[in-house]
Structures are given as structure tokens and as C-alpha cells.
PDB file of C-alpha atoms in Angstrom:
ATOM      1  CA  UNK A   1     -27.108  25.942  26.035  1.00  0.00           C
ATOM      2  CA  UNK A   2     -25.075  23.272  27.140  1.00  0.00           C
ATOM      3  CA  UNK A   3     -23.455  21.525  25.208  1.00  0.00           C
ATOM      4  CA  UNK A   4     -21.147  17.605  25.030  1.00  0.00           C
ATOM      5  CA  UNK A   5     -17.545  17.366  25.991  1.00  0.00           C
ATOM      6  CA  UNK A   6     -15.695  18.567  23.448  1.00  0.00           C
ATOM      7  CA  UNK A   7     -12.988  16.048  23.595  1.00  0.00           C
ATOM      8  CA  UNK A   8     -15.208  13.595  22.519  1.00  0.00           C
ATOM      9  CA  UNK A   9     -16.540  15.998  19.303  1.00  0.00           C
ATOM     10  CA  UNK A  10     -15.072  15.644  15.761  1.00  0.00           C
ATOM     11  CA  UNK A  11     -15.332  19.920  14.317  1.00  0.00           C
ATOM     12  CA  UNK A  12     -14.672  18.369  10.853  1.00  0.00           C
ATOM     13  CA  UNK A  13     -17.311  16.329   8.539  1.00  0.00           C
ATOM     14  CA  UNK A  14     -20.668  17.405   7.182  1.00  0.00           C
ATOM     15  CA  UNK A  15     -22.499  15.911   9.713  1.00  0.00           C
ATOM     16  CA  UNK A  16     -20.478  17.092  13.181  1.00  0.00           C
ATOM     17  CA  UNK A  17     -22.668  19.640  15.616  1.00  0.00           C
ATOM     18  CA  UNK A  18     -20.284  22.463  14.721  1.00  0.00           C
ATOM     19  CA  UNK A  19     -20.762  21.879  10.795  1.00  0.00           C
ATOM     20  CA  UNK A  20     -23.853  22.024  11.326  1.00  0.00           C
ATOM     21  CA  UNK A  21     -24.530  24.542  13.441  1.00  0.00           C
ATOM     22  CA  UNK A  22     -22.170  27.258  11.421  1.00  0.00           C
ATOM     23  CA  UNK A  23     -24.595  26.275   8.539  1.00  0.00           C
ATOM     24  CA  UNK A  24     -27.804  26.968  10.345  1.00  0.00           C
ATOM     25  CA  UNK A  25     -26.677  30.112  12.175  1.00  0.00           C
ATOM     26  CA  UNK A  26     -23.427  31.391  11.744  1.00  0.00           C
ATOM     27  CA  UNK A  27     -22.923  34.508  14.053  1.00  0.00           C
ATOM     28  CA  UNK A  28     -24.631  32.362  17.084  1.00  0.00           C
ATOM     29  CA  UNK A  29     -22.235  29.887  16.286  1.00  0.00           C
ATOM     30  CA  UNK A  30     -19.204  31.918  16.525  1.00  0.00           C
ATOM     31  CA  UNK A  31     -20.083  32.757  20.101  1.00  0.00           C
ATOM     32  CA  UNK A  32     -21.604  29.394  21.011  1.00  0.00           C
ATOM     33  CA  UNK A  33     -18.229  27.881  20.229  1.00  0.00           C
ATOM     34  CA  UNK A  34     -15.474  30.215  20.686  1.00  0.00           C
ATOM     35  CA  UNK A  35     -14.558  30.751  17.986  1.00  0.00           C
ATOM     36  CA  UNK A  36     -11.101  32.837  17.107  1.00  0.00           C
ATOM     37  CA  UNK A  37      -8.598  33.388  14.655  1.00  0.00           C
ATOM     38  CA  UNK A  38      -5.726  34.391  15.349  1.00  0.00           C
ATOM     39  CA  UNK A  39      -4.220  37.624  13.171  1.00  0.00           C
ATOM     40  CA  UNK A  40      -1.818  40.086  13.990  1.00  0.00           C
ATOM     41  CA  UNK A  41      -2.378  41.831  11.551  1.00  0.00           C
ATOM     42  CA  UNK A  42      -3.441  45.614  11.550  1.00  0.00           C
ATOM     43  CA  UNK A  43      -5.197  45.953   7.683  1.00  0.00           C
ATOM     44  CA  UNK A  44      -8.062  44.115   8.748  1.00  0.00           C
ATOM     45  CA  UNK A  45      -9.997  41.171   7.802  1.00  0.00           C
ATOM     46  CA  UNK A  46      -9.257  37.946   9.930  1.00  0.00           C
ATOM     47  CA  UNK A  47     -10.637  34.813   8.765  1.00  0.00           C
ATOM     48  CA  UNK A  48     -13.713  35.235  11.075  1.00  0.00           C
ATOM     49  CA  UNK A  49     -14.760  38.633   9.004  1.00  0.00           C
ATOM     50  CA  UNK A  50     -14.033  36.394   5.843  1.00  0.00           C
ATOM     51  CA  UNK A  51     -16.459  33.814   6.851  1.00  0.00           C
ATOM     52  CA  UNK A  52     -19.379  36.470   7.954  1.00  0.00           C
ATOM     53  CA  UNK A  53     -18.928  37.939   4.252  1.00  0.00           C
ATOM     54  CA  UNK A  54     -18.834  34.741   2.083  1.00  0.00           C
ATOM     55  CA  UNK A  55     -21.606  33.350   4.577  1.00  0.00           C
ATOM     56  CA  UNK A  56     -19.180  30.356   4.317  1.00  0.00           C
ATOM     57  CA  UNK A  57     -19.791  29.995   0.964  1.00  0.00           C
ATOM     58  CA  UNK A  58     -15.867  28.189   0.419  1.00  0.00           C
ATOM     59  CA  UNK A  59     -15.313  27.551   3.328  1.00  0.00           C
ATOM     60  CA  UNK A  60     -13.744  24.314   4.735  1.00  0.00           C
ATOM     61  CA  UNK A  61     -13.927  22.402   7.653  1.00  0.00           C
ATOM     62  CA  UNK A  62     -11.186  20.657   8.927  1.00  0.00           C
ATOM     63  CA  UNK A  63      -9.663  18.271  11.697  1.00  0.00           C
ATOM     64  CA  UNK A  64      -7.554  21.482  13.127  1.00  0.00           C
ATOM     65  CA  UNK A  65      -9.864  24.499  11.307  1.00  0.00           C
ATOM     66  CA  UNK A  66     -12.186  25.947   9.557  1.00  0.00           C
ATOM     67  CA  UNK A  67     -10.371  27.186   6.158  1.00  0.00           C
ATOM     68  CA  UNK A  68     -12.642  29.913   4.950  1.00  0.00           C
ATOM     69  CA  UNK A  69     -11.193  29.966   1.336  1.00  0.00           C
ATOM     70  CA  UNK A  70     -11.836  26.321   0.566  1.00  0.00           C
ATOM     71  CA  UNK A  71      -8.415  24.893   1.609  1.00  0.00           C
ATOM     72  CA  UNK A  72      -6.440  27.325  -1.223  1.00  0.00           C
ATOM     73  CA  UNK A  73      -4.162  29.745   0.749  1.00  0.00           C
ATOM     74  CA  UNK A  74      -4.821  33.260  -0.478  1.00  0.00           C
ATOM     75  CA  UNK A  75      -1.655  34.960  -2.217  1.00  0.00           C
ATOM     76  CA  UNK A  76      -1.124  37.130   0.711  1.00  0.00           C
ATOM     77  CA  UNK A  77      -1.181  33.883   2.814  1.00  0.00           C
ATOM     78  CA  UNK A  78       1.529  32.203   0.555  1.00  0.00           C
ATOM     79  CA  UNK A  79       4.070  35.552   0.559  1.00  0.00           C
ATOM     80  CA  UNK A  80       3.507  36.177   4.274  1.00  0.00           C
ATOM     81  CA  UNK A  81       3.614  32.379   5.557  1.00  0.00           C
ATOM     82  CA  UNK A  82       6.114  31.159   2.934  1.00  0.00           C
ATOM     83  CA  UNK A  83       4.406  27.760   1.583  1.00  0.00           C
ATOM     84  CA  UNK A  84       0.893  26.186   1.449  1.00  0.00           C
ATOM     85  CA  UNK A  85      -0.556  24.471   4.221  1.00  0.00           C
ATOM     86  CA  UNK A  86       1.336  26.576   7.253  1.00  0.00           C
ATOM     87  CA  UNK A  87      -2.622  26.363   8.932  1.00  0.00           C
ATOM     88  CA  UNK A  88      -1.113  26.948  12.522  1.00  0.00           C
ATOM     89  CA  UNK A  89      -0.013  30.349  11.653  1.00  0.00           C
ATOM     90  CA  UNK A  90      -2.532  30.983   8.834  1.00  0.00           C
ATOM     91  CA  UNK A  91      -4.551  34.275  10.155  1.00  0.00           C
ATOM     92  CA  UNK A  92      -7.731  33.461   8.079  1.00  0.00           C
ATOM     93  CA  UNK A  93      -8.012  30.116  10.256  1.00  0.00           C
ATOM     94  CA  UNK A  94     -10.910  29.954  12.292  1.00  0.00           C
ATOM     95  CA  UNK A  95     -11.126  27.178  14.899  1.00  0.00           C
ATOM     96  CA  UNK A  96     -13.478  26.786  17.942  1.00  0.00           C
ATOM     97  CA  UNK A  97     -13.098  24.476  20.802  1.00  0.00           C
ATOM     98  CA  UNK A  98     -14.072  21.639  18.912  1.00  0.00           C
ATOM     99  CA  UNK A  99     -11.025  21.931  17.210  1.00  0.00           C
ATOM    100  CA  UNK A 100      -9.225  21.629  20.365  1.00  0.00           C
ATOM    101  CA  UNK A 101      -8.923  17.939  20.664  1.00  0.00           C
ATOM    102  CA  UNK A 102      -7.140  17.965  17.017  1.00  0.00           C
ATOM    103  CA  UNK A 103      -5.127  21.073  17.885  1.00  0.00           C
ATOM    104  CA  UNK A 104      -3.697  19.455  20.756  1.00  0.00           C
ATOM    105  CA  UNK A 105      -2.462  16.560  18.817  1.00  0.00           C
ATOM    106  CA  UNK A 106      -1.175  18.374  15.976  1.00  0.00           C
ATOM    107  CA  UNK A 107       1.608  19.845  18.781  1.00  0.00           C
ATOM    108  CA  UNK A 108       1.847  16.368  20.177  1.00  0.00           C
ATOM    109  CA  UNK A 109       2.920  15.276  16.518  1.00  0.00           C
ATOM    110  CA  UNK A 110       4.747  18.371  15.185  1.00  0.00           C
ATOM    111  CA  UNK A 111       6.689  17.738  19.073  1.00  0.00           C
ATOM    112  CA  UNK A 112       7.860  14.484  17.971  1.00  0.00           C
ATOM    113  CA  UNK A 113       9.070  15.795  14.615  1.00  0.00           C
ATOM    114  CA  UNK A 114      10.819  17.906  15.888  1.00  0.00           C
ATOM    115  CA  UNK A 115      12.512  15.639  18.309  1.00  0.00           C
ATOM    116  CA  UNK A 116      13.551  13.480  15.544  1.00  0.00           C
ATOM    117  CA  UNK A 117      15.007  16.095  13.386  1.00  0.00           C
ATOM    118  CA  UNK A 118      17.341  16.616  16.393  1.00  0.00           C
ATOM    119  CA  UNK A 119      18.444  13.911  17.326  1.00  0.00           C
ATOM    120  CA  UNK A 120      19.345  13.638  13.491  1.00  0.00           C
ATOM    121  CA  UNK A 121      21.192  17.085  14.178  1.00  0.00           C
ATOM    122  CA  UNK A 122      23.039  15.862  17.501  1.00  0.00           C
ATOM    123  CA  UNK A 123      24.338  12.381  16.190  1.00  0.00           C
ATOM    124  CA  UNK A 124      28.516  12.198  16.008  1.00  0.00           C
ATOM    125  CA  UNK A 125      28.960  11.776  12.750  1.00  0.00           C
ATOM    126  CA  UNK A 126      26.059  14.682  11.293  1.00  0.00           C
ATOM    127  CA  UNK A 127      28.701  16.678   9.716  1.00  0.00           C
ATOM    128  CA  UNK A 128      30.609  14.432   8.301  1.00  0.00           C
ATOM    129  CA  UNK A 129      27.770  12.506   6.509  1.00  0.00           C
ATOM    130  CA  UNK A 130      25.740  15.229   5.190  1.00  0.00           C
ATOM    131  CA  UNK A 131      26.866  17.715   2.990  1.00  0.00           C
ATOM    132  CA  UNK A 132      26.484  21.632   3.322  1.00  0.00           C
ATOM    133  CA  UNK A 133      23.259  21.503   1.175  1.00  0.00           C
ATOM    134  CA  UNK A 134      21.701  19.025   3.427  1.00  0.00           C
ATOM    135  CA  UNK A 135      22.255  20.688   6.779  1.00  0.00           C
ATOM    136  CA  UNK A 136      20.743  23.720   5.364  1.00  0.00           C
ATOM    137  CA  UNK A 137      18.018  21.756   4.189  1.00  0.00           C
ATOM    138  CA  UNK A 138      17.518  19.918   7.895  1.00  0.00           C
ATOM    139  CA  UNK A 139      18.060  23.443   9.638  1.00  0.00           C
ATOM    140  CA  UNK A 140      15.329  25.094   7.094  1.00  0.00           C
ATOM    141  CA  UNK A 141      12.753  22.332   7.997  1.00  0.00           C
ATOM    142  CA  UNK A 142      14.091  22.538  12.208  1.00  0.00           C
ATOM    143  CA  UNK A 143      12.953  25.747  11.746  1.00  0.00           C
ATOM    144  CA  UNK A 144       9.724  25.848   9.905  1.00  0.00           C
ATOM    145  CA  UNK A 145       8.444  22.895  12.170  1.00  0.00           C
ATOM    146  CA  UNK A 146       9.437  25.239  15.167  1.00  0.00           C
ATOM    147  CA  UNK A 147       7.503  28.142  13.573  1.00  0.00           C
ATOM    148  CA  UNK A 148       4.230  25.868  12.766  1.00  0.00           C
ATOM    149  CA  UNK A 149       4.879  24.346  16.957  1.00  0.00           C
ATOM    150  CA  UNK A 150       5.619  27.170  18.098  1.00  0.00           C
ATOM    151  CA  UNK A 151       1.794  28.609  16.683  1.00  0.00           C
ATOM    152  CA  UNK A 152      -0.051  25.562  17.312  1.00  0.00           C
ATOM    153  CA  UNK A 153       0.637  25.772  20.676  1.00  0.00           C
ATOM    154  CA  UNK A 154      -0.355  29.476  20.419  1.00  0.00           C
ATOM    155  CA  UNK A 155      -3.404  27.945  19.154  1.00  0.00           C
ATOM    156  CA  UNK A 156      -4.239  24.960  21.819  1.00  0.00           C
ATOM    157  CA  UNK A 157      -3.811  27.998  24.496  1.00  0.00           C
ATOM    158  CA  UNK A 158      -6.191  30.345  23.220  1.00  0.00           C
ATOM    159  CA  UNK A 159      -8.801  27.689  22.847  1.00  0.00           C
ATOM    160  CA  UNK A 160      -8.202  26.466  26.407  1.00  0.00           C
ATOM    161  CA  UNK A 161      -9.047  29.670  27.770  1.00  0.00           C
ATOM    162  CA  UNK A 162     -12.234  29.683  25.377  1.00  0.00           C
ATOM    163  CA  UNK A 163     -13.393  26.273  26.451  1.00  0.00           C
ATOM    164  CA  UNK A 164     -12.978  27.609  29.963  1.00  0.00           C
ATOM    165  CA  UNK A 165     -15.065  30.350  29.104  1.00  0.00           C
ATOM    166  CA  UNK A 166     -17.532  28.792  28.046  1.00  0.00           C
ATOM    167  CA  UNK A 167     -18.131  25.819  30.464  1.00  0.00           C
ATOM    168  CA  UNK A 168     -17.890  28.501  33.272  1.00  0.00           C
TER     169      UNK A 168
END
């Protein structure tokens, strides 16, 4: 079936297309929209498999993903990913190419954070006016905005090729 641009779609909200058409049928919906998650992970479930089980009972939809335990990172989730909220890398995250439009400007803004943490880094005088507790602390966040860039552009790849896919 064909379907609108995406760019033009919101995935999140009771009332977008995808919402609703993961509520009416699911599994169609999963191939309709390309859906993936992306999990390394070799002990099984991916947040796809969660979603077929729980029938999306929890699940959430958001700007970036669909969160199939109701935005509350699993235990395994906080241990592996260190924190809440790390959605980029999180492996239960489903997202189809509705999401892609978000996706893309979650890099744009997690680019610019970036950015500004180092140029904060590079200025003359960084060592001298922060002490050894705060350059950890601006190194630790350097890095964990890398990681979360770093998957989010993992992300905005995948579902390129899936949009491609499917408009093909």
C-alpha cells in the first residue's frame, strides 16, 4: 500500500498512522513500516519480540521510538547502558521510518552538543579554570554524548535503507 512521505509524519501521539496502525495490526505493521531494533545481543529477545509478546500492552510511543516497556528502562537496560534514557543505544527500541524524521534531528542536536562541549575543552585557559573533578566530569559527558551520537546515527542509517526499501 502506499503510503505519505514520511518526513511529513509524526510516529508519536495516539492519533498518528503508525499508532494507529500498530494498534489495529501489529505484525503487518512491523513490515509495513520497517520496523527494527537494533540488538547485538546473542540471549535473545529484542524489543520487537517484546512488543509481539505484550501485544504492546506498555508500550510507548515516542518522537524517536517506540519504548515497549512504557518508557521505564528494564534493569538489564540500566547495568548494560549505564543510566536511564540512553534510547539511541537501548536494544528494546523499536523505531520505523516514521521515526526517521525525529531520528535525524536527534543527531543534528546531540552534533551540536557535542560541538559545544569542545570548544569548552579547546579554550586556553580550560585547565586552569576547572578543576580535576570537572574535567572528568566534561570528559565523562564528551563521551556519553559520543556513545548516544555515535548510535543515533547507527540508527538514522538503518532506517534510511528501510525507507528505501520500502518506497522501492
Amino acid at each position: 500500500p502506499h503510503r505519505p512521505n514520511p518526513r511529513f509524519n509524526k510516529a508519536d501521539g495516539v492519533n498518528s498512522a503508525f499508532t494507529r496502525a500498530m494498534h489495529q495490526n501489529m505484525d503487518a505493521t512491523i513490515a509495513s513500516y520497517g520496523c527494527v531494533t537494533l540488538s547485538l545481543r546473542e540471549d535473545g529477545k529484542n524489543g520487537i519480540d517484546v512488543l509481539r509478546e505484550t501485544r504492546g500492552a506498555n508500550a510507548s510511543f515516542n518522537k524517536t521510538e517506540v519504548c515497549p516497556f512504557g518508557n521505564h528502562c528494564p534493569p538489564d537496560v540500566l547495568k548494560d547502558l549505564r543510566g536511564i534514557g540512553r534510547c539511541g543505544m537501548c536494544p528494546y527500541a523499536v523505531r520505523s521510518i516514521d521515526h526517521l524524521p525525529a531520528v535525524v534531528a536527534k543527531v543534528k542536536q546531540l552534533a551540536e552538543q557535542l560541538e559545544a562541549i569542545e570548544h569548552q575543552l579547546d579554550t586556553e585557559d580550560y585547565d586552569e579554570s576547572h578543576t580535576e573533578s570537572e574535567q572528568q566530569q566534561f570528559e565523562a559527558e564528551r563521551q556519553r554524548i559520543g556513545d548516544e551520537l555515535v548510535a543515533w546515527k547507527l540508527v538514522s542509517e538503518v532506517l534510511e535503507v528501510q525507507r528505501r526499501l520500502i518506497e522501492a
